Coordinates of C-alpha atoms in Angstrom, one line a residue:
X1 CA 138.6 68.8 23.2
X2 CA 142.3 69.3 23.7
X3 CA 144.1 71.8 25.9
X4 CA 147.6 72.7 25.8
X5 CA 148.9 74.6 28.3
X6 CA 151.0 77.3 28.0
X7 CA 154.4 78.1 29.8
X8 CA 153.5 81.3 31.5
X9 CA 155.6 83.7 33.5
X10 CA 157.8 80.8 34.8
X11 CA 154.9 78.6 35.3
X12 CA 155.6 74.3 35.0
X13 CA 153.0 73.6 32.0
X14 CA 151.5 70.2 31.7
X15 CA 149.0 68.9 29.2
X16 CA 145.7 67.1 29.7
X17 CA 142.5 66.5 28.5
X18 CA 139.0 67.6 29.6
X19 CA 135.6 65.5 29.6
X20 CA 136.8 62.8 26.9
X21 CA 140.6 63.3 27.8
X22 CA 141.3 65.7 30.4
X23 CA 141.4 63.8 33.9
X24 CA 142.6 64.2 37.2
X25 CA 144.1 62.2 39.7
X26 CA 142.9 58.9 40.0
X27 CA 140.9 57.6 43.4
X28 CA 139.9 54.3 44.9
X29 CA 136.4 53.5 45.0
X30 CA 134.7 50.1 45.8
X31 CA 134.7 49.0 42.6
X32 CA 138.5 49.8 41.8
X33 CA 140.3 53.0 40.2
X34 CA 138.1 55.9 38.9
X35 CA 139.2 58.8 37.1
X36 CA 137.9 62.4 38.0
X37 CA 138.0 65.1 35.5
X38 CA 139.8 68.0 36.4
X39 CA 138.3 71.7 36.7
X40 CA 139.7 74.2 34.6
X41 CA 141.1 77.0 36.3
X42 CA 143.3 80.4 35.6
X43 CA 146.4 80.2 34.1
X44 CA 148.2 82.5 36.5
X45 CA 151.7 83.6 36.6
X46 CA 154.2 84.0 39.7
X47 CA 152.3 87.5 40.9
X48 CA 156.0 88.5 42.0
X49 CA 155.1 91.8 44.0
X50 CA 158.2 93.6 46.3
X51 CA 157.5 96.1 49.2
X52 CA 160.1 97.6 51.2
X53 CA 159.9 96.2 54.5
X54 CA 162.7 98.4 56.5
X55 CA 165.3 100.9 56.0
X56 CA 167.7 99.0 53.8
X57 CA 165.3 95.8 53.6
X58 CA 162.9 94.4 50.3
X59 CA 160.5 91.2 50.9
X60 CA 160.0 89.9 47.4
X61 CA 157.2 87.3 47.3
X62 CA 155.7 85.1 44.6
X63 CA 153.5 82.3 44.0
X64 CA 154.0 78.9 44.3
X65 CA 151.4 77.4 41.6
X66 CA 148.6 74.9 42.5
X67 CA 150.1 72.0 39.5
X68 CA 154.0 72.7 40.5
X69 CA 155.4 69.6 41.1
X70 CA 156.9 68.8 44.6
X71 CA 160.4 70.3 45.3
X72 CA 160.4 72.9 42.8
X73 CA 162.6 75.5 43.9
X74 CA 163.4 79.3 42.7
X75 CA 166.1 81.5 42.1
X76 CA 165.7 85.6 43.1
X77 CA 166.8 88.1 40.1
X78 CA 167.6 91.9 40.3
X79 CA 167.7 94.7 38.0
X80 CA 168.6 98.2 39.0
X81 CA 168.3 101.0 37.4
X82 CA 167.7 99.3 34.4
X83 CA 170.3 97.5 34.0
X84 CA 171.2 93.5 33.7
X85 CA 169.6 91.2 36.1
X86 CA 171.8 89.7 38.6
X87 CA 171.0 87.0 40.6
X88 CA 170.5 87.0 44.5
X89 CA 170.5 83.5 45.8
X90 CA 173.6 81.3 45.6
X91 CA 171.0 78.0 45.7
X92 CA 167.4 77.6 44.9
X93 CA 164.5 78.5 47.4
X94 CA 162.6 75.5 48.4
X95 CA 161.3 76.9 51.5
X96 CA 158.6 79.7 51.4
X97 CA 158.1 81.9 48.3
X98 CA 159.5 84.7 49.6
X99 CA 163.1 86.4 49.8
X100 CA 164.2 89.2 51.8
X101 CA 166.9 91.3 49.9
X102 CA 169.2 93.6 52.0
X103 CA 171.8 94.4 49.4
X104 CA 169.7 97.0 47.1
X105 CA 170.4 100.1 46.4
X106 CA 167.1 101.7 47.2
X107 CA 167.7 105.5 46.0
X108 CA 167.1 103.5 42.7
X109 CA 164.3 101.4 41.0
X110 CA 165.0 97.6 41.5
X111 CA 162.8 95.3 39.3
X112 CA 162.4 91.4 40.5
X113 CA 161.4 88.7 39.1
X114 CA 161.8 84.6 39.9
X115 CA 162.9 81.7 37.7
X116 CA 161.6 78.4 38.7
X117 CA 164.3 75.4 39.0
X118 CA 163.1 71.7 38.3
X119 CA 165.2 68.8 37.7
X120 CA 168.6 71.0 38.3
X121 CA 167.5 73.4 35.4
X122 CA 166.0 77.0 35.4
X123 CA 163.0 77.9 33.7
X124 CA 161.8 81.0 31.6
X125 CA 161.5 83.9 34.2
X126 CA 158.9 85.3 35.3
X127 CA 157.4 89.1 34.9
X128 CA 159.2 91.2 36.8
X129 CA 157.6 93.9 39.3
X130 CA 159.7 97.1 39.9
X131 CA 159.7 99.0 43.1
X132 CA 160.8 102.5 42.4
X133 CA 163.3 104.7 43.9
X134 CA 163.2 105.8 47.0
X135 CA 160.1 104.1 47.8
X136 CA 158.1 104.4 51.2
X137 CA 158.9 101.5 53.7
X138 CA 155.0 100.5 53.5
X139 CA 153.4 96.8 53.3
X140 CA 151.5 98.6 50.2
X141 CA 151.1 98.2 46.6
X142 CA 149.2 101.6 44.8
X143 CA 147.4 101.3 41.3
X144 CA 146.2 104.7 40.1
X145 CA 142.3 105.3 39.0
X146 CA 140.7 107.8 37.4
X147 CA 139.4 110.6 39.6
X148 CA 135.7 109.2 40.6
X149 CA 133.1 108.3 43.1
X150 CA 133.4 106.3 46.4
X151 CA 133.7 102.6 45.6
X152 CA 132.0 99.5 47.6
X153 CA 133.5 96.2 46.1
X154 CA 136.9 95.4 43.8
X155 CA 136.4 92.1 41.8
X156 CA 139.8 90.6 40.4
X157 CA 140.3 88.6 37.2
X158 CA 142.8 88.3 34.0
X159 CA 140.9 90.4 31.6
X160 CA 143.8 90.4 29.3
X161 CA 145.2 87.1 29.0
X162 CA 148.7 87.9 30.8
X163 CA 148.4 86.0 33.7
X164 CA 148.1 88.8 36.4
X165 CA 145.2 89.5 38.0
X166 CA 143.0 92.9 36.6
X167 CA 140.5 94.9 39.0
X168 CA 137.0 95.9 38.1
X169 CA 135.5 98.3 40.5
X170 CA 132.1 100.0 41.3
X171 CA 131.5 103.4 41.6
X172 CA 128.7 104.2 43.9
X173 CA 127.5 107.6 42.0
X174 CA 124.3 108.1 40.4
X175 CA 124.1 106.9 37.9
X176 CA 126.2 104.3 39.2
X177 CA 129.2 102.7 36.8
X178 CA 131.4 99.8 36.8
X179 CA 135.5 100.7 35.7
X180 CA 138.2 98.3 34.6
X181 CA 142.1 98.4 34.7
X182 CA 144.9 96.5 34.1
X183 CA 147.1 95.3 36.7
X184 CA 149.5 98.3 36.7
X185 CA 146.2 101.1 36.7
X186 CA 145.8 101.4 32.8
X187 CA 142.3 102.1 32.3
X188 CA 140.2 99.8 30.3
X189 CA 136.9 100.7 30.0
X190 CA 133.6 102.3 32.2
X191 CA 129.9 100.7 32.2
X192 CA 127.2 103.4 33.0
X193 CA 124.4 101.5 34.5
X194 CA 122.1 104.0 33.2
X195 CA 119.3 105.4 35.2
X196 CA 117.8 102.3 36.6
X197 CA 120.4 102.3 39.1
X198 CA 119.3 105.7 40.8
X199 CA 117.3 103.8 43.3
X200 CA 119.9 102.6 45.5
X201 CA 117.6 101.2 48.2
X202 CA 119.4 98.3 50.1
X203 CA 116.4 96.2 50.0
X204 CA 114.3 97.2 46.9
X205 CA 116.9 98.5 44.2
X206 CA 116.7 99.7 40.7
X207 CA 116.7 97.1 38.2
X208 CA 120.3 97.9 37.5
X209 CA 121.7 99.0 40.6
X210 CA 124.6 96.7 42.0
X211 CA 126.5 96.7 45.4
X212 CA 124.2 98.2 48.0
X213 CA 122.7 96.4 51.2
X214 CA 124.2 92.4 50.6
X215 CA 123.6 92.8 46.8
X216 CA 126.5 93.0 44.3
X217 CA 125.1 92.1 40.8
X218 CA 128.6 91.7 39.5
X219 CA 131.3 89.1 39.1
X220 CA 134.5 88.8 37.1
X221 CA 135.9 85.1 36.1
X222 CA 136.9 83.4 32.7
X223 CA 133.8 81.7 32.6
X224 CA 134.5 80.2 28.7
X225 CA 137.8 78.9 30.0
X226 CA 139.6 80.5 27.3
X227 CA 142.2 82.6 29.4
X228 CA 141.0 85.4 29.7
X229 CA 138.0 86.8 32.2
X230 CA 134.6 88.1 31.7
X231 CA 132.1 90.8 33.4
X232 CA 128.8 89.3 34.6
X233 CA 126.3 92.0 35.7
X234 CA 122.7 92.5 36.1
X235 CA 121.2 94.8 33.4
X236 CA 117.9 96.9 32.9
X237 CA 116.9 99.5 30.0
X238 CA 119.4 102.2 29.8
X239 CA 123.2 100.6 30.8
X240 CA 125.7 101.6 28.5
X241 CA 128.6 99.5 27.8
X242 CA 132.1 100.2 27.2
X243 CA 131.9 100.2 23.9
X244 CA 129.5 102.8 23.7
X245 CA 126.4 100.8 23.1
X246 CA 123.1 101.3 25.1
X247 CA 120.7 98.4 26.3
X248 CA 116.9 99.5 25.5
X249 CA 113.9 97.9 26.9
X250 CA 110.5 99.7 27.4
X251 CA 109.8 98.0 30.8
X252 CA 112.3 99.3 33.4
X253 CA 111.6 96.4 35.4
X254 CA 112.8 93.8 33.2
X255 CA 116.1 92.6 33.6
X256 CA 118.6 90.4 31.9
X257 CA 122.3 88.5 33.0
X258 CA 124.7 90.2 30.6
X259 CA 128.3 88.6 29.9
X260 CA 131.2 91.6 29.1
X261 CA 134.2 91.2 27.1
X262 CA 136.7 91.9 30.1
X263 CA 139.2 93.6 27.4
X264 CA 136.7 96.0 26.3
X265 CA 133.3 96.0 28.2
X266 CA 131.1 95.1 25.1
X267 CA 128.4 92.9 25.1
X268 CA 129.5 89.5 24.6
X269 CA 125.8 87.6 25.5
X270 CA 122.7 87.8 27.6
X271 CA 119.7 85.9 29.0
X272 CA 116.7 87.0 30.2
X273 CA 116.0 86.8 34.2
X274 CA 113.0 84.6 34.5
X275 CA 110.0 86.9 35.0
X276 CA 108.2 84.9 37.6
X277 CA 108.0 87.2 39.8
X278 CA 107.9 90.5 38.2
X279 CA 104.6 91.5 38.8
X280 CA 106.5 92.4 42.8
X281 CA 109.2 94.7 40.8
X282 CA 113.0 94.0 39.6
X283 CA 115.6 91.4 41.5
X284 CA 118.4 91.9 43.5
X285 CA 120.8 89.9 43.1
X286 CA 124.2 88.1 44.0
X287 CA 126.5 86.8 41.7
X288 CA 128.9 84.2 41.6
X289 CA 131.1 81.1 39.9
X290 CA 130.4 77.6 41.0
X291 CA 131.8 74.3 38.9
X292 CA 128.5 72.7 38.9
X293 CA 129.8 70.1 36.6
X294 CA 133.1 69.5 38.3
X295 CA 135.2 70.9 35.3
X296 CA 133.7 74.4 34.1
X297 CA 132.5 77.6 35.5
X298 CA 128.7 78.3 35.9
X299 CA 127.4 81.7 36.7
X300 CA 124.9 81.3 39.9
X301 CA 122.9 84.2 40.7
X302 CA 121.0 84.7 44.0
X303 CA 118.0 86.8 43.5
X304 CA 115.1 88.5 46.0
X305 CA 112.3 90.5 45.7
X306 CA 109.9 92.1 48.0
X307 CA 106.1 91.8 47.9
X308 CA 103.6 93.9 49.0
X309 CA 103.0 92.5 52.2
X310 CA 106.6 92.1 53.4
X311 CA 107.2 88.6 52.1
X312 CA 110.4 87.9 50.0
X313 CA 110.5 85.9 46.8
X314 CA 113.4 84.1 46.3
X315 CA 115.1 82.7 43.0
X316 CA 118.3 80.5 42.6
X317 CA 119.6 79.9 38.9
X318 CA 122.3 78.9 37.3
X319 CA 124.1 80.0 33.5
X320 CA 126.3 78.4 31.4
X321 CA 128.6 81.0 29.2
X322 CA 131.0 78.8 26.4
X323 CA 131.7 82.3 24.1
X324 CA 129.0 81.7 21.7
X325 CA 125.8 81.7 23.9
X326 CA 124.9 82.3 27.9
X327 CA 121.9 79.6 28.6
X328 CA 120.4 79.3 31.7
X329 CA 120.5 75.6 33.0
X330 CA 118.0 75.4 35.8
X331 CA 116.2 78.1 38.4
X332 CA 115.4 76.8 42.0
X333 CA 112.4 78.8 43.3
X334 CA 111.2 78.9 47.3
X335 CA 108.2 79.7 47.2
X336 CA 106.4 77.8 50.2
X337 CA 109.5 75.8 51.1
X338 CA 111.4 75.9 54.8
X339 CA 114.4 77.1 53.1
X340 CA 116.0 80.2 55.2
X341 CA 118.5 82.2 53.5
X342 CA 121.0 85.1 54.8
X343 CA 123.1 87.5 53.7
X344 CA 125.9 85.6 51.6
X345 CA 126.6 82.7 49.2
X346 CA 129.1 80.2 48.9
X347 CA 130.0 77.6 46.1
X348 CA 131.5 74.7 47.5
X349 CA 132.0 70.7 47.1
X350 CA 130.4 69.8 50.7
X351 CA 130.4 66.5 49.9
X352 CA 133.8 65.5 48.2
X353 CA 132.3 64.2 45.0
X354 CA 134.2 67.0 42.2
X355 CA 131.4 69.2 41.9
X356 CA 130.3 72.5 44.0
X357 CA 127.0 72.7 45.5
X358 CA 125.3 76.4 46.0
X359 CA 125.0 76.4 49.7
X360 CA 122.9 79.6 52.0
X361 CA 123.0 79.9 56.2
X362 CA 119.9 77.5 56.7
X363 CA 119.7 75.4 52.8
X364 CA 121.8 73.7 50.1
X365 CA 121.1 73.3 46.6
X366 CA 122.6 70.2 44.4
X367 CA 124.6 71.1 41.0
X368 CA 121.6 70.5 39.2
X369 CA 119.0 72.8 41.0
X370 CA 117.6 70.4 43.4
X371 CA 117.3 70.8 47.0
X372 CA 119.8 68.9 48.8
X373 CA 119.0 69.6 52.5
X374 CA 117.5 72.4 54.6
X375 CA 118.1 73.2 58.0
X376 CA 114.6 75.1 58.5
X377 CA 113.0 71.6 59.9
X378 CA 115.3 71.5 62.5
X379 CA 115.1 75.2 63.9
X380 CA 117.4 77.5 61.8
X381 CA 116.3 80.8 60.8
X382 CA 117.5 83.7 58.8
X383 CA 120.8 84.9 59.8
X384 CA 123.3 87.4 58.7
X385 CA 126.7 85.1 58.7
X386 CA 127.8 81.7 58.2
X387 CA 130.9 79.7 57.2
X388 CA 131.7 76.4 55.5
X389 CA 135.4 74.5 55.8
X390 CA 137.2 71.8 56.9
X391 CA 137.1 73.3 60.9
X392 CA 138.0 69.9 62.3
X393 CA 140.8 68.0 60.5
X394 CA 140.0 64.6 62.4
X395 CA 136.8 64.4 61.3
X396 CA 135.9 63.5 58.1
X397 CA 134.2 66.1 55.2
X398 CA 133.6 69.8 55.9
X399 CA 131.7 71.8 58.7
X400 CA 130.1 74.7 58.9
X401 CA 129.2 77.3 61.6
X402 CA 126.1 80.3 61.6
X403 CA 125.0 82.7 63.5
X404 CA 121.2 83.7 64.1
X405 CA 118.9 86.7 63.7
X406 CA 116.2 86.7 66.3
X407 CA 115.7 83.0 66.2
X408 CA 112.7 82.5 68.6
X409 CA 113.7 79.3 70.2
X410 CA 116.7 81.6 71.8
X411 CA 119.4 80.1 69.3
X412 CA 122.3 82.2 68.4
X413 CA 124.6 80.1 66.8
X414 CA 125.5 76.9 65.8
X415 CA 128.1 74.1 64.3
X416 CA 126.7 71.6 61.8
X417 CA 127.8 68.9 59.0
X418 CA 128.4 70.4 55.8
X419 CA 127.4 67.7 53.6
X420 CA 124.2 66.8 55.4
X421 CA 123.1 70.0 57.7
X422 CA 122.9 67.7 60.3
X423 CA 123.7 69.6 63.9
X424 CA 126.5 69.2 65.9
X425 CA 126.1 71.2 68.5
X426 CA 124.2 74.8 69.3
X427 CA 124.3 77.9 71.6
X428 CA 121.3 79.4 73.1
X429 CA 120.6 82.5 75.2
X430 CA 118.4 84.7 72.9
X431 CA 116.7 85.6 70.8
X432 CA 119.1 88.2 70.0
X433 CA 120.0 89.6 66.1
X434 CA 123.7 88.1 66.6
X435 CA 124.9 90.1 63.5
X436 CA 128.4 89.0 62.8
X437 CA 130.2 85.3 63.2
X438 CA 133.8 84.3 62.5
X439 CA 135.5 81.1 62.0
X440 CA 139.4 80.4 62.0
X441 CA 142.2 79.0 64.0
X442 CA 143.5 81.4 66.1
X443 CA 144.6 79.0 69.2
X444 CA 147.3 76.7 68.4
X445 CA 146.6 74.9 71.6
X446 CA 143.6 73.0 70.9
X447 CA 143.3 71.6 67.3
X448 CA 141.4 72.9 64.5
X449 CA 139.4 76.3 63.9
X450 CA 137.9 78.3 66.6
X451 CA 134.5 80.3 65.9
X452 CA 133.0 82.9 67.7
X453 CA 130.4 85.5 68.1
X454 CA 129.6 87.1 70.8
X455 CA 129.3 84.5 73.6
X456 CA 132.9 83.5 73.6
X457 CA 135.3 82.0 71.7
X458 CA 134.7 78.1 71.1
X459 CA 137.1 75.6 69.4
X460 CA 134.8 74.2 66.9
X461 CA 135.8 70.9 67.3
X462 CA 135.5 70.2 70.9
X463 CA 132.5 72.9 71.6
X464 CA 134.8 74.3 74.7
X465 CA 135.9 78.0 75.7
X466 CA 139.3 78.1 74.7
X467 CA 139.3 81.6 76.6
X468 CA 136.8 81.0 80.2
X469 CA 136.5 85.2 79.8
X470 CA 134.0 85.4 77.0
X471 CA 134.7 89.4 77.1
X472 CA 138.5 88.4 75.8
X473 CA 137.5 87.4 72.5
X474 CA 138.1 89.5 69.2
X475 CA 135.8 91.0 67.2
X476 CA 133.9 88.4 64.6
X477 CA 134.4 90.7 61.5
X478 CA 137.1 89.2 59.1
X479 CA 140.0 86.6 58.8
X480 CA 143.5 87.5 56.9
X481 CA 146.6 85.7 56.6
X482 CA 149.3 87.7 56.4
X483 CA 152.5 86.9 59.2
X484 CA 153.2 83.7 57.9
X485 CA 152.7 81.8 60.6
X486 CA 149.7 79.5 60.5
X487 CA 147.2 80.8 63.4
X488 CA 145.1 83.5 61.4
X489 CA 145.2 87.0 62.1
X490 CA 142.0 89.3 61.8
X491 CA 141.0 92.5 59.7
X492 CA 138.5 94.5 61.3
X493 CA 137.7 98.3 60.5
X494 CA 140.9 98.8 59.1
X495 CA 143.3 97.1 61.3
X496 CA 145.2 93.8 61.1
X497 CA 145.5 92.1 64.4
X498 CA 146.7 89.2 66.3
X499 CA 144.4 87.6 69.1
X500 CA 147.2 86.3 71.6
X501 CA 146.0 83.2 73.2
X502 CA 148.7 83.2 75.8
X503 CA 147.7 87.1 76.9
X504 CA 144.3 87.6 75.9
X505 CA 142.7 91.0 75.8
X506 CA 139.2 92.3 74.9
X507 CA 137.9 92.9 71.4
X508 CA 139.2 97.1 71.4
X509 CA 142.7 95.8 72.5
X510 CA 144.1 93.3 70.4
X511 CA 148.1 93.5 69.5
X512 CA 147.9 95.6 66.4
X513 CA 149.9 94.8 63.1
X514 CA 149.0 97.3 60.4
X515 CA 146.6 100.4 61.0
X516 CA 145.9 100.9 56.9
X517 CA 144.7 104.7 57.5
X518 CA 148.4 105.4 58.0
X519 CA 148.9 104.7 54.5
X520 CA 145.7 106.7 53.3
X521 CA 143.3 103.8 52.8
X522 CA 140.0 104.4 53.8
X523 CA 137.0 101.9 54.3
X524 CA 134.8 100.7 51.5
X525 CA 131.6 102.9 50.7
X526 CA 128.3 101.6 53.3
X527 CA 130.6 100.1 55.7
X528 CA 133.9 99.2 57.5
X529 CA 135.5 96.7 55.4
X530 CA 137.6 96.6 52.2
X531 CA 136.7 96.2 48.7
X532 CA 138.2 93.0 48.8
X533 CA 140.2 90.5 50.5
X534 CA 141.9 87.7 48.3
X535 CA 145.5 85.9 47.7
X536 CA 145.8 88.0 44.8
X537 CA 149.6 89.2 45.1
X538 CA 153.0 87.0 45.8
X539 CA 152.6 84.1 48.0
X540 CA 149.9 82.4 49.7
X541 CA 148.9 85.3 52.4
X542 CA 146.0 87.3 51.5
X543 CA 145.6 91.1 50.1
X544 CA 143.0 93.8 51.5
X545 CA 142.5 96.4 48.7
X546 CA 141.3 99.7 49.7
X547 CA 141.2 103.3 47.9
X548 CA 142.1 106.2 49.4
X549 CA 139.8 109.3 50.3
X550 CA 140.4 110.8 47.3
X551 CA 139.1 107.5 45.6
X552 CA 141.6 108.1 42.4
X553 CA 143.9 105.0 43.7
X554 CA 143.6 101.6 44.8
X555 CA 146.0 100.7 48.2
X556 CA 146.6 97.1 48.2
X557 CA 147.8 96.0 51.5
X558 CA 150.3 93.0 50.7
X559 CA 152.6 91.2 53.7
X560 CA 156.0 92.4 54.6
X561 CA 157.3 89.5 56.5
X562 CA 159.2 86.7 55.8
X563 CA 157.8 83.1 56.2
X564 CA 159.4 79.6 55.4
X565 CA 155.5 78.2 54.8
X566 CA 155.2 77.2 51.9
X567 CA 151.6 76.7 50.3
X568 CA 150.1 76.6 46.8
X569 CA 148.4 79.6 45.9
X570 CA 144.8 80.2 47.6
X571 CA 143.7 81.8 44.2
X572 CA 144.2 77.9 42.6
X573 CA 142.2 76.4 45.8
X574 CA 138.5 75.4 44.2
X575 CA 136.8 76.4 47.2
X576 CA 138.4 79.9 47.9
X577 CA 138.3 81.2 43.7
X578 CA 134.8 80.3 44.0
X579 CA 134.4 82.4 47.3
X580 CA 136.5 85.6 45.7
X581 CA 133.8 85.6 43.2
X582 CA 130.9 86.3 45.7
X583 CA 130.0 89.1 47.9
X584 CA 127.3 89.9 49.8
X585 CA 127.7 91.0 53.4
X586 CA 131.7 90.5 53.4
X587 CA 133.0 87.5 54.5
X588 CA 136.5 85.6 54.9
X589 CA 137.4 83.3 52.2
X590 CA 138.2 79.4 53.1
X591 CA 140.1 77.1 51.2
X592 CA 138.8 73.3 51.3
X593 CA 141.5 71.7 53.1
X594 CA 142.3 72.4 56.8
X595 CA 144.8 75.3 56.9
X596 CA 145.9 76.0 60.5
X597 CA 148.3 75.1 63.2
X598 CA 149.2 71.7 62.9
X599 CA 148.1 70.8 59.7
X600 CA 149.3 68.4 57.3
X601 CA 150.7 69.1 53.5
X602 CA 147.3 70.0 51.7
X603 CA 146.3 67.5 48.5
X604 CA 147.6 69.2 45.0
X605 CA 144.3 70.7 43.9
X606 CA 142.5 68.5 40.9
X607 CA 142.5 71.2 38.3
X608 CA 144.2 72.0 34.8
X609 CA 145.1 75.7 33.4
X610 CA 143.4 77.2 31.3
X611 CA 144.5 77.6 27.5

């Protein structure tokens, strides 16, 4: 199969061959040089975004793509009030992919676009972003929505194939619904999840209920690598699709995974969820994406239901959608195995061989559905939060950090080798329901990432407190890349904050960069989180998506601060993009290289763009 890669939004195109053709970078091996197939990822545009950052300043930001050549430059152009585009940059920009415009007439509308420069030649321009006349000074992009009920989650994917991320949201109504919008807020379709979504219990929900507790049951991704994203959703009797057709079945407990056309919301293909545990009722689900073969995406489902005695059945399955069929490739059942799960699922290549594994807080499955390892026999039990990342850049491979819920041994938190599950260090002091845990580089004085729950802020590599006063650590909620330096910011209950290691403060008094409520944002339904955190616009820094109190607008927080740091979009990093497809209890996403103070330049991702 030959993939001819499009030139989209000024992207520098490449051609490659997949499977019997598409190959990635060469790698040395004991037998000589080997070739690794590249994974097919989204063909994104530049994602240009502009926010008014001051009385007379506009910050313009855009993507560096995963396959952009080293040394690529950019020119920035502006059109005022619909006039001709004028170049603002005397020379191509080769540092950060952002630019501060101080000469715009902000009483008029201003549109911005960029052109890549390679080999001294300007390439076709990107799509433009327009800042309206007399726009408010705010780090926000506002996306109109139809009036509706509260929202818990949002997903992004390129539903219409134009290189821009579009939005899918839930509505926490009775019955529940899903809605899809283009990147500019144009309404596309609605799916009504029907009478089996009325039971919204967070432990034993209805057969078509989504987005309660740690369950989602929805994800968005280009599952067949054709350039247009699909929507995957758990369905049951009574679900009405975007084209008005209704799914019917006599047994309300029976369930299927459905793949919907991203443009219309119509049913494309479906596959039954195994009825192995049907006697205990319908299964709640978390859905996401993993590249289990290393080249193309699979739909992954983590599913549980509850036995009468209170124990849980657990099944994980993988499905493959090729545009013509949705086939289940395997299922794994826990049954009597000691394999502790939690409230989040991650898909990441834990051993660096190019294929993804499926990770839970206490065990990991290989891409073929076999158990790679369990930490249950090593004393790990259920917990609420865990992270997988390159926390120690001086150590080969990835590391994990997790917290525990009422571990009878008194174990509170632990740090381990992600490839093998071997424990590196543990902290005791319980039993306690730790509940929160976070990993990010927030102290540049110490190499690698810090990890913390409520027992103090530890440097993961050295297992030492970076701040002796354990009370002077931030709340362990979410990380956010915002201000442009290489230590992470934090997002906690609508506050974007920065912990200062030279002047540490207690959890409730961190220096604050943004209070989201000042711009009309409200926390998501059922919690204190946004609907989505991810790198969806502009340069490598992250956006946080909220709604307003009327639920008729998405409020997308995007940075208003310039940076000279240049990194390719996090959405072209395989581990990060996988993480954006999973929900559960919301956690930070991580790339598969060390991103932090003193970092080395990240390796070029082994990807090709979808056609």
